[in-house]
DNA sequence: CGCTATCATGTTAGCGCTAACATAGTTTTA
DNA sequence: TAAAACTATGTTAGCGCTAACATGATAGCG
């Protein structure tokens, strides 16, 4: 029970060298190696070169877990999206990833499948990873989630939509987008317009667009019928949507779809059925995905700056992380009506 | 310099309670709280309930970084793909994510943009996070990357293609897929067939398919011209591809595209140009994306079981992590020729 | 030439958690 | 009924790294 009581009872998964071993091999202290790697300017050039050579020689890979624990911060950014099936989120993620990776941050990606409870679970887990910031899609969260986040002191970025955000906000006004398309359809003299969406309780931004749409139609003294599909945005669902409109509202002359996937699915189905667009029926979408611009007739839609939204969101978060500089909290990335030949 | 020399000099970002605080509040030791959370069956039911109630009451969120350091393993799975722009990888990721998340693993997603050096960098970083396993797309890696990985003792899964893998392998035979489609085109009596791909040096699986294709055409005594685009799979690139074929090989009667995006882009462009498919020109793709099945004529393509591939890969990795059970190392998920109306 | 300022590096003490061993209480077994 | 086996919980010692402070060397200054 003397000094002999050494501590050999330790695991050690692989035989990865540690910082200390690099330090010993280089003839410096551990902290110098740490600094040579993480804050090179704080180390004399000659020492730095010697240390980095040793790092190379031993094949040292820093244990980021240990580093994060010691410094109480990781270079993780939690990113939470409601779906991976939708190209929109992929592009936003892409914009985020590019920008964050350039600064050495790693994205932790979570997918809620449009389930607000799942968001809470994911956020809990992510907080446990000492993320440097959180980027999440949307402004609606569960109560538990809100209270968790209000006690959190790192940047929180809510993207996609605009409104009363917890912290930072980059997005666009979905009500206004819905109004915009409805006005366009009315201006084109369509009077019998159906809105078709999918799972609007979960994809509530699509519902917001519907509300804008309905407002405009009501203001013009028109009905605003709506059909809700139970399969989230897909070409298949769009085809189903078209058929349902045709059987339920046969006199319809325009369909306003909640997104481009649905709209394109409907457009392709209509063509397969031998219908003329926009002669027999006009079709409009939302998102401005490339697909809609490749079909003939080109789809009338609303383009949202998706990758840009990701990039801007990342930049704003980075600004905050850098200097805690006070930045504008809300950024409206806007949208653009893209008039194709389908309306 | 007596006992007074207490350690108050510690940061502590947010006022998150620690395991110890939960333990104190619940009147047990820290390890009991740890067990109540991570191995509930090792704690008496009454104690467990008491502890979990305290956890709830204090809003305790486990510090996963500390846990990972102490246990030398994180519940991270590194996943590396060459692109997010391609729906194929999204679907594989989806399959992986679903399966891994169910078992409480978190995916660390890396995107190489088809750059093999970038893969090495990403893997280095990911190893630093003590990932439990690595899933990467493809069998080709840089030398540095190979040597890094051969010294790593956790499961490595290479997906998408089949062959001489480092460890586990789930994929399909791209040479054979190329051959399969070429045989189909020959069987349909097309004799002047061009292969169109994009960035085949980076997307080398597309090149493998081309090689299979060429093999079959040569065996039939035919030329196998190829056009390489410099923009990765997109509808736009496909349209360009079509135009380039028409101008360079005007007598072509079938185009074998490296993937469905290209093929569909070409098909839609052909239609816009007023061409008949397959009358004027036949078009074939690869992947079996839904899009290709919604256009008219339906695209002839090869369906790969994408989500399945992700799911199977994840399951095999999990088996390994669970029990180190010896599993089959190589799984051929196969593919299926989907004869549409475009050939 | 003593004083402070700056630079380069080192020492110490944890970050919050869990593995491994230790201990006490309870049940089983021969 | 004592030893063995199991159950429930605790104690101890780090995991590998970095923050904060400490130290020593050199430079700058009037």
XYZ file of C-alpha atoms (C1' of nucleotides) in Angstrom:
746
model
C 0.000 0.000 0.000
C 3.029 2.214 -0.455
C 3.927 4.082 -3.616
C 3.584 0.774 -5.405
C -0.156 1.272 -5.466
C 0.243 2.357 -9.076
C -2.695 2.815 -11.320
C -2.303 0.307 -14.058
C -5.965 -0.474 -14.001
C -6.900 1.599 -16.922
C -8.412 0.692 -20.211
C -7.004 2.429 -23.255
C -8.897 1.404 -26.289
C -6.397 1.775 -29.043
C -2.752 2.553 -28.701
C -3.220 6.132 -29.770
C -0.461 8.343 -28.435
C -1.562 11.073 -26.055
C -0.625 14.681 -25.855
C 1.718 13.862 -23.001
C 3.562 11.305 -25.075
C 4.046 13.802 -27.845
C 5.276 16.309 -25.277
C 7.788 13.836 -23.868
C 9.026 12.899 -27.302
C 9.435 16.518 -28.260
C 11.046 17.465 -24.981
C 8.440 20.048 -24.003
C 5.463 20.143 -21.680
C 1.972 19.039 -22.583
C 0.581 22.530 -22.634
C 3.135 23.591 -25.202
C 1.981 20.848 -27.537
C -1.589 21.879 -26.903
C -0.728 25.451 -27.763
C 1.289 24.507 -30.813
C -1.814 22.818 -32.150
C -4.555 25.155 -31.015
C -2.926 28.556 -30.734
C 0.261 28.357 -32.805
C 0.964 32.070 -32.469
C 1.522 31.626 -28.759
C 4.502 29.351 -29.330
C 7.958 30.186 -30.593
C 8.381 29.231 -34.243
C 11.254 26.808 -33.657
C 9.410 25.016 -30.863
C 6.289 24.890 -32.944
C 8.066 23.220 -35.828
C 9.685 20.695 -33.545
C 6.380 19.881 -31.903
C 4.438 19.595 -35.126
C 7.088 17.294 -36.532
C 6.733 15.058 -33.496
C 2.967 15.099 -33.861
C 3.390 13.981 -37.430
C 5.957 11.344 -36.598
C 3.877 9.726 -33.872
C 0.659 10.020 -35.824
C -0.948 11.838 -32.941
C -4.648 12.546 -33.301
C -5.971 14.963 -30.677
C -8.636 13.569 -28.425
C -11.341 16.115 -29.029
C -13.527 14.647 -26.329
C -10.941 15.403 -23.690
C -10.321 18.828 -25.139
C -13.996 19.657 -25.065
C -14.369 18.533 -21.515
C -11.407 20.552 -20.335
C -12.443 23.681 -22.145
C -16.176 23.226 -21.606
C -16.872 23.823 -25.258
C -16.906 21.652 -28.308
C -16.689 22.733 -31.892
C -20.059 21.181 -32.514
C -22.999 22.993 -33.972
C -26.311 21.255 -33.454
C -28.497 21.411 -36.539
C -32.061 20.207 -36.374
C -34.293 19.812 -39.393
C -37.727 18.263 -39.755
C -36.902 16.086 -42.735
C -34.157 14.870 -44.987
C -36.564 13.831 -47.710
C -37.127 17.407 -48.712
C -34.474 18.940 -50.923
C -35.021 22.293 -49.260
C -33.519 21.189 -45.992
C -30.662 19.474 -47.731
C -29.723 22.731 -49.368
C -29.994 24.666 -46.143
C -27.815 22.049 -44.451
C -25.352 22.318 -47.280
C -25.084 26.061 -46.819
C -24.623 25.626 -43.096
C -22.094 22.874 -43.450
C -19.904 24.689 -45.913
C -19.717 27.771 -43.777
C -19.268 26.052 -40.452
C -16.724 23.524 -41.658
C -14.558 26.267 -43.026
C -14.268 27.577 -39.480
C -13.542 24.158 -38.087
C -16.954 23.428 -36.679
C -18.629 20.088 -37.017
C -22.335 19.790 -37.557
C -24.381 17.444 -35.417
C -27.367 16.678 -37.545
C -30.731 15.766 -36.088
C -33.887 14.880 -37.952
C -37.202 15.314 -36.175
C -39.449 13.884 -38.878
C -41.722 16.836 -38.123
C -42.205 15.640 -34.569
C -41.909 18.430 -32.027
C -41.315 16.009 -29.168
C -38.451 14.466 -31.063
C -36.958 17.918 -31.353
C -36.898 18.199 -27.596
C -35.144 14.869 -27.237
C -32.567 15.768 -29.831
C -31.872 19.138 -28.287
C -31.405 17.552 -24.871
C -28.883 15.151 -26.296
C -27.102 17.850 -28.223
C -26.817 20.115 -25.208
C -25.074 17.202 -23.544
C -22.409 17.472 -26.210
C -21.620 21.038 -25.199
C -22.485 22.341 -28.621
C -21.291 25.846 -29.408
C -24.571 26.804 -30.995
C -27.887 25.439 -32.136
C -29.527 25.901 -35.500
C -33.066 24.633 -35.714
C -35.759 24.836 -38.355
C -38.789 26.745 -37.299
C -40.065 28.817 -34.411
C -42.420 26.293 -32.878
C -41.110 24.165 -30.076
C -42.552 22.199 -27.223
C -42.860 23.916 -23.851
C -40.126 21.758 -22.366
C -37.901 22.629 -25.264
C -38.460 26.350 -24.881
C -37.607 26.310 -21.219
C -34.536 24.209 -21.872
C -33.379 26.682 -24.461
C -34.090 29.860 -22.548
C -31.680 28.653 -19.898
C -29.022 27.956 -22.447
C -26.436 30.649 -22.949
C -25.114 29.858 -26.422
C -26.358 31.250 -29.753
C -29.635 29.821 -30.978
C -30.563 30.297 -34.603
C -34.042 29.587 -35.853
C -34.246 29.346 -39.612
C -36.865 28.980 -42.371
C -39.535 31.270 -41.026
C -39.620 34.760 -39.541
C -41.095 35.833 -36.266
C -40.740 35.946 -32.561
C -37.482 34.052 -32.159
C -35.625 32.903 -29.075
C -32.423 34.536 -30.220
C -31.313 34.760 -33.854
C -33.628 34.355 -36.793
C -33.102 33.968 -40.531
C -36.026 33.136 -42.726
C -38.879 34.313 -44.824
C -42.500 35.224 -44.354
C -44.611 32.238 -45.294
C -47.929 34.015 -44.919
C -46.746 36.593 -47.367
C -45.462 33.928 -49.750
C -48.894 32.301 -49.725
C -50.527 35.655 -50.380
C -48.118 36.411 -53.165
C -48.906 33.255 -55.087
C -52.642 33.640 -54.531
C -52.486 37.187 -55.894
C -50.628 35.930 -58.924
C -53.261 33.288 -59.574
C -56.040 35.817 -59.250
C -54.214 38.202 -61.553
C -54.120 35.398 -64.102
C -57.910 35.284 -63.828
C -58.153 31.900 -62.151
C -61.245 31.972 -59.996
C -61.613 28.411 -58.846
C -58.395 27.687 -56.980
C -57.696 24.756 -54.675
C -54.801 24.611 -52.237
C -53.204 21.182 -51.817
C -50.859 20.407 -48.964
C -49.612 17.428 -47.033
C -49.705 16.899 -43.298
C -50.329 20.562 -42.575
C -50.430 20.016 -38.847
C -46.803 18.992 -38.919
C -45.628 21.037 -41.872
C -47.132 24.131 -40.337
C -45.191 26.470 -42.596
C -47.197 25.070 -45.487
C -50.287 25.855 -43.444
C -49.093 29.411 -42.983
C -48.815 29.731 -46.724
C -52.311 28.340 -47.033
C -53.576 30.936 -44.588
C -52.043 33.719 -46.648
C -53.551 32.184 -49.751
C -56.987 31.910 -48.155
C -56.879 35.478 -46.950
C -56.347 36.781 -50.473
C -59.042 34.566 -51.952
C -61.559 35.519 -49.290
C -60.745 39.176 -49.796
C -61.641 38.668 -53.441
C -64.923 37.097 -52.405
C -63.867 33.598 -53.391
C -63.950 30.260 -51.630
C -60.626 28.767 -50.669
C -61.047 25.008 -50.648
C -58.125 22.934 -49.418
C -57.140 19.318 -49.721
C -54.790 17.745 -47.268
C -52.791 14.691 -48.213
C -51.376 12.333 -45.662
C -48.034 11.735 -47.304
C -45.347 14.370 -47.016
C -44.070 16.152 -50.101
C -43.331 13.665 -52.818
C -44.070 13.330 -56.497
C -46.433 10.490 -55.739
C -48.417 12.556 -53.297
C -48.659 15.333 -55.872
C -50.138 12.941 -58.396
C -52.664 11.799 -55.818
C -53.439 15.408 -55.030
C -54.247 16.166 -58.626
C -56.605 13.229 -58.868
C -58.328 14.171 -55.674
C -58.879 17.719 -56.865
C -60.258 16.517 -60.175
C -62.785 14.258 -58.504
C -63.738 16.552 -55.628
C -63.661 19.948 -57.313
C -64.057 19.177 -61.029
C -64.470 22.815 -61.990
C -61.096 23.836 -60.545
C -58.908 25.795 -62.903
C -55.824 26.233 -60.762
C -54.099 24.294 -58.002
C -51.765 25.951 -55.543
C -49.517 23.229 -54.149
C -47.684 23.501 -50.861
C -44.380 22.760 -52.540
C -42.635 21.976 -55.781
C -42.478 18.242 -55.258
C -46.223 18.017 -55.018
C -46.695 20.445 -57.890
C -44.284 18.641 -60.178
C -45.787 15.282 -59.322
C -49.179 16.671 -60.299
C -47.848 18.270 -63.452
C -46.244 15.058 -64.635
C -49.367 13.085 -63.801
C -51.536 15.587 -65.654
C -49.361 15.173 -68.701
C -49.598 11.419 -68.455
C -53.377 11.821 -68.354
C -53.184 13.923 -71.495
C -54.237 17.163 -69.858
C -52.932 20.531 -71.004
C -51.271 22.859 -68.576
C -52.252 25.568 -67.899
C -55.172 25.179 -70.360
C -57.062 22.444 -68.536
C -55.591 23.273 -65.186
C -52.949 25.635 -63.872
C -50.374 24.470 -61.349
C -48.249 26.435 -58.911
C -45.689 25.323 -56.355
C -43.344 26.653 -53.732
C -39.553 26.472 -53.328
C -38.146 27.021 -56.760
C -36.380 23.674 -56.971
C -34.450 23.048 -60.185
C -36.800 20.209 -61.060
C -39.725 22.549 -61.547
C -37.710 24.602 -63.998
C -36.866 21.594 -66.137
C -40.322 20.299 -66.755
C -42.346 21.635 -69.640
C -44.233 23.830 -69.025
C -41.913 25.412 -66.487
C -43.496 25.515 -63.084
C -44.725 28.758 -61.601
C -43.384 28.805 -58.090
C -41.814 30.893 -55.380
C -38.090 30.696 -55.027
C -36.655 30.779 -51.543
C -32.921 31.375 -51.214
C -32.212 28.069 -49.551
C -28.468 27.613 -49.574
C -28.161 31.287 -48.912
C -30.363 30.936 -45.899
C -28.018 28.285 -44.538
C -24.970 30.337 -45.312
C -26.355 33.510 -43.791
C -27.545 31.672 -40.709
C -24.098 30.155 -40.243
C -22.385 33.486 -40.715
C -24.564 35.181 -38.161
C -23.925 32.423 -35.667
C -20.194 32.645 -36.307
C -20.223 36.389 -35.751
C -21.798 35.780 -32.406
C -19.357 33.070 -31.493
C -16.410 35.162 -32.540
C -16.926 38.330 -30.711
C -20.322 38.317 -29.200
C -20.692 41.362 -31.400
C -24.284 42.478 -31.218
C -25.773 41.564 -34.541
C -29.108 42.109 -36.100
C -31.281 39.389 -34.698
C -33.723 38.991 -37.532
C -32.904 38.586 -41.201
C -35.582 38.356 -43.857
C -34.082 36.515 -46.799
C -37.178 37.185 -48.843
C -38.511 35.210 -51.766
C -39.201 35.691 -55.408
C -42.203 34.849 -57.520
C -41.003 32.775 -60.427
C -43.620 32.932 -63.147
C -43.294 29.876 -65.337
C -45.650 28.570 -67.992
C -47.780 26.396 -65.762
C -50.162 29.208 -64.751
C -1.198 27.382 1.649
C -2.971 24.999 3.964
C -6.233 23.260 3.216
C -7.619 26.664 2.368
C -5.997 26.450 -1.029
C -9.423 25.500 -2.413
C -10.108 25.371 -6.106
C -12.640 28.012 -6.864
C -10.879 28.944 -10.047
C -13.074 27.078 -12.369
C -15.217 28.255 -15.199
C -18.598 26.600 -15.523
C -20.366 27.942 -18.532
C -23.978 27.555 -17.689
C -25.392 26.614 -14.354
C -26.174 23.110 -15.463
C -26.359 20.759 -12.505
C -23.815 17.961 -12.482
C -24.186 14.318 -11.737
C -22.750 14.939 -8.291
C -25.370 17.549 -7.512
C -28.107 15.180 -8.522
C -26.512 12.527 -6.339
C -26.377 14.848 -3.334
C -29.954 15.928 -3.829
C -31.110 12.341 -4.078
C -28.982 11.192 -1.157
C -26.988 8.639 -3.126
C -23.536 8.534 -4.659
C -22.662 9.763 -8.114
C -22.125 6.314 -9.520
C -25.634 5.308 -8.524
C -27.073 8.190 -10.520
C -24.863 7.215 -13.409
C -26.141 3.670 -13.226
C -29.746 4.706 -12.831
C -29.411 6.528 -16.124
C -27.181 4.214 -18.112
C -27.795 0.769 -16.702
C -31.135 0.987 -14.861
C -31.283 -2.745 -14.259
C -28.258 -2.493 -12.005
C -30.094 -0.284 -9.539
C -32.885 -1.132 -7.131
C -36.274 -0.024 -8.440
C -37.027 2.288 -5.518
C -33.635 3.977 -5.744
C -34.006 4.308 -9.474
C -37.336 6.051 -9.170
C -36.000 8.410 -6.553
C -32.969 9.242 -8.651
C -34.886 9.736 -11.870
C -37.318 12.018 -10.082
C -34.402 14.120 -8.870
C -32.943 14.191 -12.358
C -36.261 15.450 -13.619
C -36.658 17.973 -10.850
C -33.245 19.526 -11.308
C -33.434 19.420 -15.093
C -30.202 17.492 -15.229
C -28.772 16.901 -18.694
C -25.912 14.394 -18.740
C -22.627 15.757 -19.968
C -21.938 13.316 -22.748
C -18.489 14.708 -23.341
C -17.405 13.775 -19.847
C -19.078 10.411 -20.148
C -17.307 9.667 -23.391
C -13.960 10.630 -22.002
C -14.385 8.495 -18.931
C -15.589 5.488 -20.850
C -13.322 5.999 -23.853
C -16.213 5.585 -26.215
C -18.809 7.919 -27.577
C -22.088 6.984 -29.119
C -21.002 8.633 -32.327
C -20.958 6.970 -35.682
C -18.888 8.759 -38.287
C -20.588 8.798 -41.669
C -18.738 10.085 -44.689
C -20.359 10.670 -48.063
C -19.030 12.303 -51.189
C -21.986 14.598 -51.761
C -25.225 15.821 -50.332
C -26.492 17.037 -53.678
C -27.185 13.505 -54.807
C -30.438 12.009 -53.573
C -28.795 8.603 -53.420
C -26.582 9.522 -50.514
C -29.401 11.255 -48.739
C -31.370 8.051 -48.827
C -28.453 5.976 -47.619
C -27.920 8.463 -44.795
C -31.580 8.255 -43.953
C -31.388 4.509 -43.671
C -28.307 4.749 -41.501
C -29.723 7.455 -39.315
C -32.985 5.701 -38.623
C -31.280 2.530 -37.590
C -28.502 4.077 -35.560
C -30.697 6.596 -33.775
C -32.992 3.852 -32.621
C -30.030 2.378 -30.760
C -29.062 5.727 -29.319
C -26.196 6.481 -31.645
C -25.637 9.888 -33.121
C -24.347 10.304 -36.636
C -21.429 12.615 -37.333
C -21.888 13.548 -40.941
C -18.997 14.472 -43.186
C -19.132 15.525 -46.796
C -16.022 15.094 -48.913
C -17.342 16.688 -52.103
C -15.689 13.768 -53.882
C -12.281 14.824 -52.576
C -10.260 11.917 -51.258
C -7.937 14.200 -49.280
C -10.913 15.754 -47.578
C -11.962 12.269 -46.547
C -8.682 11.834 -44.728
C -9.093 15.100 -42.876
C -12.631 14.242 -41.873
C -11.666 10.797 -40.664
C -8.844 12.226 -38.576
C -11.228 14.613 -36.904
C -13.822 11.949 -36.383
C -11.363 9.561 -34.797
C -10.654 12.375 -32.355
C -14.262 12.137 -31.269
C -13.828 8.509 -30.260
C -16.470 7.366 -32.691
C -17.803 3.883 -32.167
C -17.685 3.074 -35.843
C -17.105 4.571 -39.254
C -19.311 4.296 -42.300
C -17.814 5.658 -45.460
C -18.884 5.625 -49.088
C -16.579 3.743 -51.347
C -13.488 1.593 -51.209
C -10.957 4.104 -52.458
C -9.046 6.088 -49.886
C -5.800 7.983 -49.738
C -2.723 6.123 -48.511
C -2.634 8.156 -45.319
C -6.258 7.345 -44.740
C -5.751 3.618 -45.212
C -2.908 3.478 -42.732
C -4.881 5.534 -40.240
C -7.786 3.138 -40.554
C -5.846 -0.106 -40.425
C -4.611 0.919 -36.994
C -8.081 1.665 -35.817
C -9.823 -1.067 -33.899
C -13.472 -0.159 -34.326
C -15.853 -1.381 -37.028
C -15.376 0.176 -40.433
C -18.151 -0.123 -42.977
C -17.599 0.729 -46.605
C -20.821 1.137 -48.538
C -22.030 1.688 -52.101
C -19.655 -0.607 -53.945
C -18.394 -4.145 -53.479
C -14.836 -5.311 -53.300
C -11.731 -5.593 -51.252
C -12.851 -3.801 -48.109
C -10.968 -2.832 -44.976
C -13.520 -4.493 -42.771
C -17.246 -4.590 -43.480
C -18.758 -4.004 -46.879
C -22.289 -3.472 -48.144
C -22.838 -2.479 -51.719
C -23.415 -3.504 -55.254
C -21.339 -4.358 -58.282
C -21.104 -1.282 -60.456
C -19.271 -3.008 -63.301
C -22.058 -5.496 -63.485
C -24.687 -2.778 -63.360
C -23.020 -1.066 -66.313
C -22.930 -4.350 -68.178
C -26.537 -5.038 -67.378
C -27.786 -1.796 -68.844
C -25.560 -2.109 -71.896
C -26.938 -5.596 -72.539
C -30.447 -4.269 -72.257
C -29.728 -1.527 -74.784
C -28.214 -4.023 -77.197
C -31.153 -6.344 -76.741
C -33.391 -3.447 -77.727
C -31.381 -3.250 -80.945
C -29.683 0.066 -80.246
C -26.347 -0.025 -81.983
C -25.072 3.494 -81.628
C -24.900 4.069 -77.889
C -23.107 6.888 -76.064
C -22.296 6.866 -72.361
C -22.587 10.235 -70.617
C -21.139 10.826 -67.179
C -19.914 13.698 -65.057
C -16.557 14.076 -63.370
C -15.723 10.414 -63.742
C -12.369 10.805 -62.067
C -14.090 11.740 -58.848
C -17.304 9.797 -59.281
C -15.322 6.674 -60.032
C -18.282 4.380 -59.458
C -19.856 5.946 -62.523
C -16.635 5.152 -64.339
C -16.880 1.543 -63.209
C -20.328 1.374 -64.717
C -18.930 2.856 -67.896
C -16.256 0.193 -67.985
C -18.872 -2.532 -67.712
C -20.862 -0.841 -70.426
C -17.837 -0.537 -72.703
C -16.932 -4.152 -72.180
C -20.329 -5.325 -73.424
C -20.323 -2.983 -76.404
C -16.824 -3.993 -77.424
C -17.735 -7.641 -77.093
C -20.534 -6.966 -79.571
C -18.034 -5.345 -81.897
C -19.331 -1.844 -81.283
C -17.644 1.412 -80.408
C -18.289 2.795 -76.945
C -17.987 6.559 -77.139
C -18.208 8.504 -73.919
C -18.847 12.107 -73.043
C -17.723 13.509 -69.759
C -19.422 16.561 -68.295
C -17.755 18.760 -65.761
C -20.749 19.355 -63.533
C -21.815 16.652 -61.145
C -25.171 14.977 -61.546
C -27.865 17.534 -62.040
C -30.763 18.035 -64.376
C -28.928 20.896 -66.008
C -25.897 18.787 -66.711
C -28.117 16.126 -68.238
C -29.618 18.653 -70.625
C -26.131 19.759 -71.613
C -25.152 16.131 -72.073
C -27.990 15.538 -74.490
C -27.037 18.543 -76.568
C -23.433 17.528 -76.659
C -24.329 14.032 -77.840
C -26.581 15.408 -80.546
C -23.873 17.653 -81.902
C -20.957 15.277 -81.530
C -22.560 11.951 -82.379
C -25.632 12.884 -84.427
C -26.401 9.300 -85.389
C -26.700 8.132 -81.783
C -29.847 6.216 -81.008
C -29.397 5.614 -77.301
C -27.713 7.391 -74.420
C -26.677 5.576 -71.290
C -26.417 8.185 -68.527
C -24.358 7.738 -65.398
C -27.372 8.471 -63.229
C -31.029 9.341 -63.160
C -30.540 13.040 -62.612
C -28.581 13.351 -65.810
C -30.961 11.045 -67.650
C -34.055 12.887 -66.503
C -32.521 16.253 -67.316
C -31.838 14.987 -70.807
C -35.289 13.485 -71.162
C -37.000 16.697 -70.159
C -34.758 18.710 -72.441
C -35.450 16.344 -75.339
C -39.139 16.827 -74.819
C -38.736 20.579 -74.766
C -36.885 20.268 -78.060
C -39.804 18.297 -79.437
C -37.960 15.011 -79.734
C -39.665 11.668 -79.268
C -38.345 9.186 -76.772
C -37.351 6.486 -77.444
C -38.162 7.035 -81.138
C -35.620 9.748 -81.859
C -33.354 8.750 -79.055
C -33.493 6.273 -76.190
C -32.425 7.257 -72.679
C -31.308 5.155 -69.761
C -30.191 6.093 -66.264
C -29.017 4.597 -63.036
C -30.406 4.682 -59.489
C -34.115 4.250 -59.866
C -35.038 7.553 -58.252
C -38.759 8.257 -58.013
C -38.378 11.181 -60.386
C -37.493 8.934 -63.292
C -40.675 6.948 -62.740
C -42.889 10.001 -62.850
C -41.793 11.424 -66.150
C -43.419 10.245 -69.345
C -42.051 8.071 -70.822
C -40.938 6.322 -67.651
C -37.187 6.132 -67.462
C -35.382 2.863 -68.008
C -32.904 2.639 -65.174
C -31.292 0.397 -62.614
C -32.706 0.509 -59.153
C -30.296 0.261 -56.279
C -31.743 -0.452 -52.847
C -30.516 2.775 -51.324
C -32.283 3.144 -48.010
C -31.935 -0.562 -47.577
C -28.237 -0.294 -48.101
C -28.063 2.243 -45.300
C -30.225 0.158 -43.043
C -28.325 -3.040 -43.700
C -24.999 -1.309 -43.223
C -26.153 0.098 -39.908
C -27.468 -3.248 -38.759
C -24.227 -4.997 -39.563
C -22.263 -2.357 -37.695
C -24.580 -2.643 -34.719
C -24.181 -6.414 -34.658
C -20.477 -5.921 -34.454
C -20.735 -3.312 -31.737
C -23.097 -5.441 -29.732
C -21.336 -8.668 -29.465
C -18.391 -8.653 -31.764
C -20.263 -11.577 -33.243
C -18.467 -12.626 -36.370
C -20.655 -11.528 -39.212
C -20.480 -11.900 -42.902
C -18.150 -9.186 -44.060
C -19.504 -8.605 -47.515
C -23.107 -8.071 -48.473
C -24.200 -7.669 -52.061
C -27.453 -5.737 -52.022
C -27.824 -6.231 -55.742
C -29.744 -4.121 -58.186
C -32.660 -4.443 -60.506
C -33.111 -3.443 -64.120
C -36.189 -1.278 -64.326
C -37.374 -1.273 -67.902
C -39.377 1.861 -68.527
C -40.605 3.329 -71.784
C -37.583 5.444 -72.546
C -35.655 2.644 -74.299
C 20.435 50.179 -13.889
C 16.447 48.944 -11.577
C 11.635 48.780 -13.094
C 7.911 47.103 -15.635
C 6.188 44.941 -20.059
C 6.298 41.169 -22.999
C 7.174 36.658 -24.491
C 7.804 31.626 -23.998
C 7.024 27.924 -21.414
C 5.859 25.280 -17.283
C 2.993 23.682 -13.044
C -1.168 22.648 -10.974
C -5.726 21.466 -10.641
C -9.451 20.104 -12.293
C -13.623 19.509 -16.467
C -17.857 15.652 -15.179
C -18.071 11.384 -15.710
C -17.298 6.028 -15.394
C -14.228 1.533 -14.806
C -12.569 -1.195 -11.514
C -12.382 -2.617 -7.277
C -14.424 -2.653 -2.439
C -17.936 -3.376 0.907
C -22.024 -4.509 3.154
C -26.380 -6.838 3.119
C -29.181 -10.761 1.461
C -30.085 -15.114 -0.443
C -28.718 -19.641 -1.929
C -26.433 -23.953 -1.468
C -24.464 -28.121 0.362
C -25.011 -23.056 9.346
C -20.921 -21.468 7.188
C -19.278 -20.711 2.755
C -20.445 -19.210 -1.717
C -23.025 -16.382 -4.727
C -25.487 -12.664 -5.707
C -27.394 -7.794 -5.142
C -27.060 -2.960 -4.228
C -24.282 0.693 -3.466
C -19.977 3.150 -2.493
C -14.850 4.609 -2.954
C -11.031 5.704 -5.600
C -8.543 7.029 -9.393
C -8.202 8.580 -13.392
C -9.896 9.443 -19.014
C -6.678 13.367 -21.949
C -6.923 17.665 -22.179
C -6.857 22.966 -21.125
C -7.634 27.333 -17.939
C -5.444 29.858 -14.793
C -1.768 31.053 -12.577
C 3.417 30.926 -12.060
C 8.032 31.414 -13.538
C 12.016 32.795 -15.900
C 14.148 35.045 -19.655
C 14.588 38.933 -22.597
C 13.447 43.516 -24.096
C 12.227 48.388 -23.432
C 12.421 52.600 -20.833
C 13.722 56.938 -18.615
